[in-house]
Structures are given as structure tokens and as C-alpha cells.
Coordinates of C-alpha atoms in Angstrom, one line a residue:
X1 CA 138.9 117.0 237.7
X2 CA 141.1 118.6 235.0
X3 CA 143.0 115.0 234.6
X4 CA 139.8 112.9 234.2
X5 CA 138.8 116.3 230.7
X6 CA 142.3 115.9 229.3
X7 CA 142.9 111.7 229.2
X8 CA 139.9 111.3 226.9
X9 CA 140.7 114.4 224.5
X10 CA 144.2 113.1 224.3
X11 CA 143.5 109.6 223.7
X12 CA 141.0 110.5 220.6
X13 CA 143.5 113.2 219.2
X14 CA 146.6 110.5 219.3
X15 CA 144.0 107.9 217.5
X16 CA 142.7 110.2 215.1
X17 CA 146.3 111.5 214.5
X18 CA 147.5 107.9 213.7
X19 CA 144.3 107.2 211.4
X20 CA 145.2 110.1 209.1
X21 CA 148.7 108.8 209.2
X22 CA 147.7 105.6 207.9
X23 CA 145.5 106.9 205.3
X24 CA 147.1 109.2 203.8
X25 CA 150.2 107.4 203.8
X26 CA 152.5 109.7 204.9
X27 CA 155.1 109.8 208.0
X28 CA 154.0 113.3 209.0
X29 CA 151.6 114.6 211.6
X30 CA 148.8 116.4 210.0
X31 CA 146.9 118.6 211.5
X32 CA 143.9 117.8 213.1
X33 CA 141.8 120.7 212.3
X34 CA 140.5 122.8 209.7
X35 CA 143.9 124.5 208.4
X36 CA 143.9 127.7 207.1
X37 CA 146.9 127.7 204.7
X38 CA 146.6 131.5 204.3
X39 CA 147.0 132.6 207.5
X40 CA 148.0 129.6 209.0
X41 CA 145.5 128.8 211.4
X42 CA 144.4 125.5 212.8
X43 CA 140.7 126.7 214.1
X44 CA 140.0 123.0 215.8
X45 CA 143.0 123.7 217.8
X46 CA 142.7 126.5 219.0
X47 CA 139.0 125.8 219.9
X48 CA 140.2 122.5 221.7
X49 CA 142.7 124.7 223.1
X50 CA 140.2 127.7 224.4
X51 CA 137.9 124.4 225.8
X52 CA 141.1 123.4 227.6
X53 CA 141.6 127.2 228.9
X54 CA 137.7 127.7 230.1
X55 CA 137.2 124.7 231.6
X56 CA 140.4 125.8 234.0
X57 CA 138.7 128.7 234.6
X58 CA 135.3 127.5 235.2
X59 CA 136.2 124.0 237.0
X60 CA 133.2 121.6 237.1
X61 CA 130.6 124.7 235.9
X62 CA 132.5 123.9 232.5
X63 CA 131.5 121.2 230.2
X64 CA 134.9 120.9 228.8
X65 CA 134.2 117.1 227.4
X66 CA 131.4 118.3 225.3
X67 CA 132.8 121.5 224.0
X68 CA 135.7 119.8 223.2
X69 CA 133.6 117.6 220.8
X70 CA 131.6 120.6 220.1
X71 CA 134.8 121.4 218.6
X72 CA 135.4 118.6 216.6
X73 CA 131.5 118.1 215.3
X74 CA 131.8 121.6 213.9
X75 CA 135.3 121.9 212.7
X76 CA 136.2 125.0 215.1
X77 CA 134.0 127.0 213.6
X78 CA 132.1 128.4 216.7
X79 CA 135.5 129.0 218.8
X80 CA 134.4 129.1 222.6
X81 CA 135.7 132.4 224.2
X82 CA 136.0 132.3 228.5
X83 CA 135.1 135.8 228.6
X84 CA 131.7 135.9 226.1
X85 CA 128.6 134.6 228.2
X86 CA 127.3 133.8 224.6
X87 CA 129.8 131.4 223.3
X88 CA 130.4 129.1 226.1
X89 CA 126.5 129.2 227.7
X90 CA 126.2 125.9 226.2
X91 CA 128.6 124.4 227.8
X92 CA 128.1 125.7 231.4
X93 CA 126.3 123.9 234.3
X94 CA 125.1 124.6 238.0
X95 CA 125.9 122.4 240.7
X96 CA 123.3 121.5 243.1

């Protein structure tokens, strides 16, 4: 099940990778988030990455495809957290 989240999120990050590379005209990767140059933080990454984590945790109870695009809609700025009910109650189903 975990193979069948990741493919899709892959696939869109390597094609929205290689569209920023062609527009901006440069040979490096940029990053894919909202970067924080301060601190240094990439905030869609590491939401992608907690989606990535939860939906491990949670198996098919976890929406990981749509709070990965949660993710990207928002910029990573409602980072999903395993262990808050809150944060990832959108993104949680029952099986029937």
C-alpha cells in the first residue's frame, strides 16, 4: 500500500523539480517548498515528509495522497504531526 502513496508523490516532485529547472534556467535543484533562508527550513518537505511518516504508522486509516497535496496546496504551513489527533483528523478514515 505504501508503494502505490509514494509512486505518485515522486513522479509530481521529479516533474515539478524539472519545471522549475527549466524556468528559472538554472542547473541546480531548487527546493520544492517554502524555504526559510533564516533558519533553513524547507516546511513543504518536511510536511511531505511527516505525510510519508504517518501514513506508515496509520496504514490505510491514513490519507497519505491527500495530505501530501494538503501539503503542497498550502505551502507546508499546517505541518501534519502523527501524534496530534488535531492535525492529521483530516486525513484519517475508517474501514468498513
Amino acid at each position: 500500500m505504501c508503494s502505490s502513496f509514494r509512486l505518485p508523490v515522486i513522479v509530481f516532485a521529479a516533474g515539478f523539480v524539472m519545471a522549475c529547472c527549466l524556468i528559472e534556467g538554472s542547473y541546480t535543484l531548487p527546493s520544492i517548498g517554502h524555504y526559510d533562508s533564516i533558519s533553513g527550513i524547507d516546511f513543504i518537505q518536511i510536511c511531505l515528509n511527516n505525510c510519508v511518516q504517518c501514513k506508515k504508522m496509520f496504514g490505510d486509516y491514513f490519507q497519505g495522497q491527500t495530505c501530501a497535496e494538503s501539503c503542497l496546496k498550502f505551502k507546508g504551513k499546517a505541518i501534519p504531526d502523527c501524534e496530534d489527533i488535531g492535525s492529521i483528523a483530516p486525513f484519517l478514515n475508517t474501514l468498513d
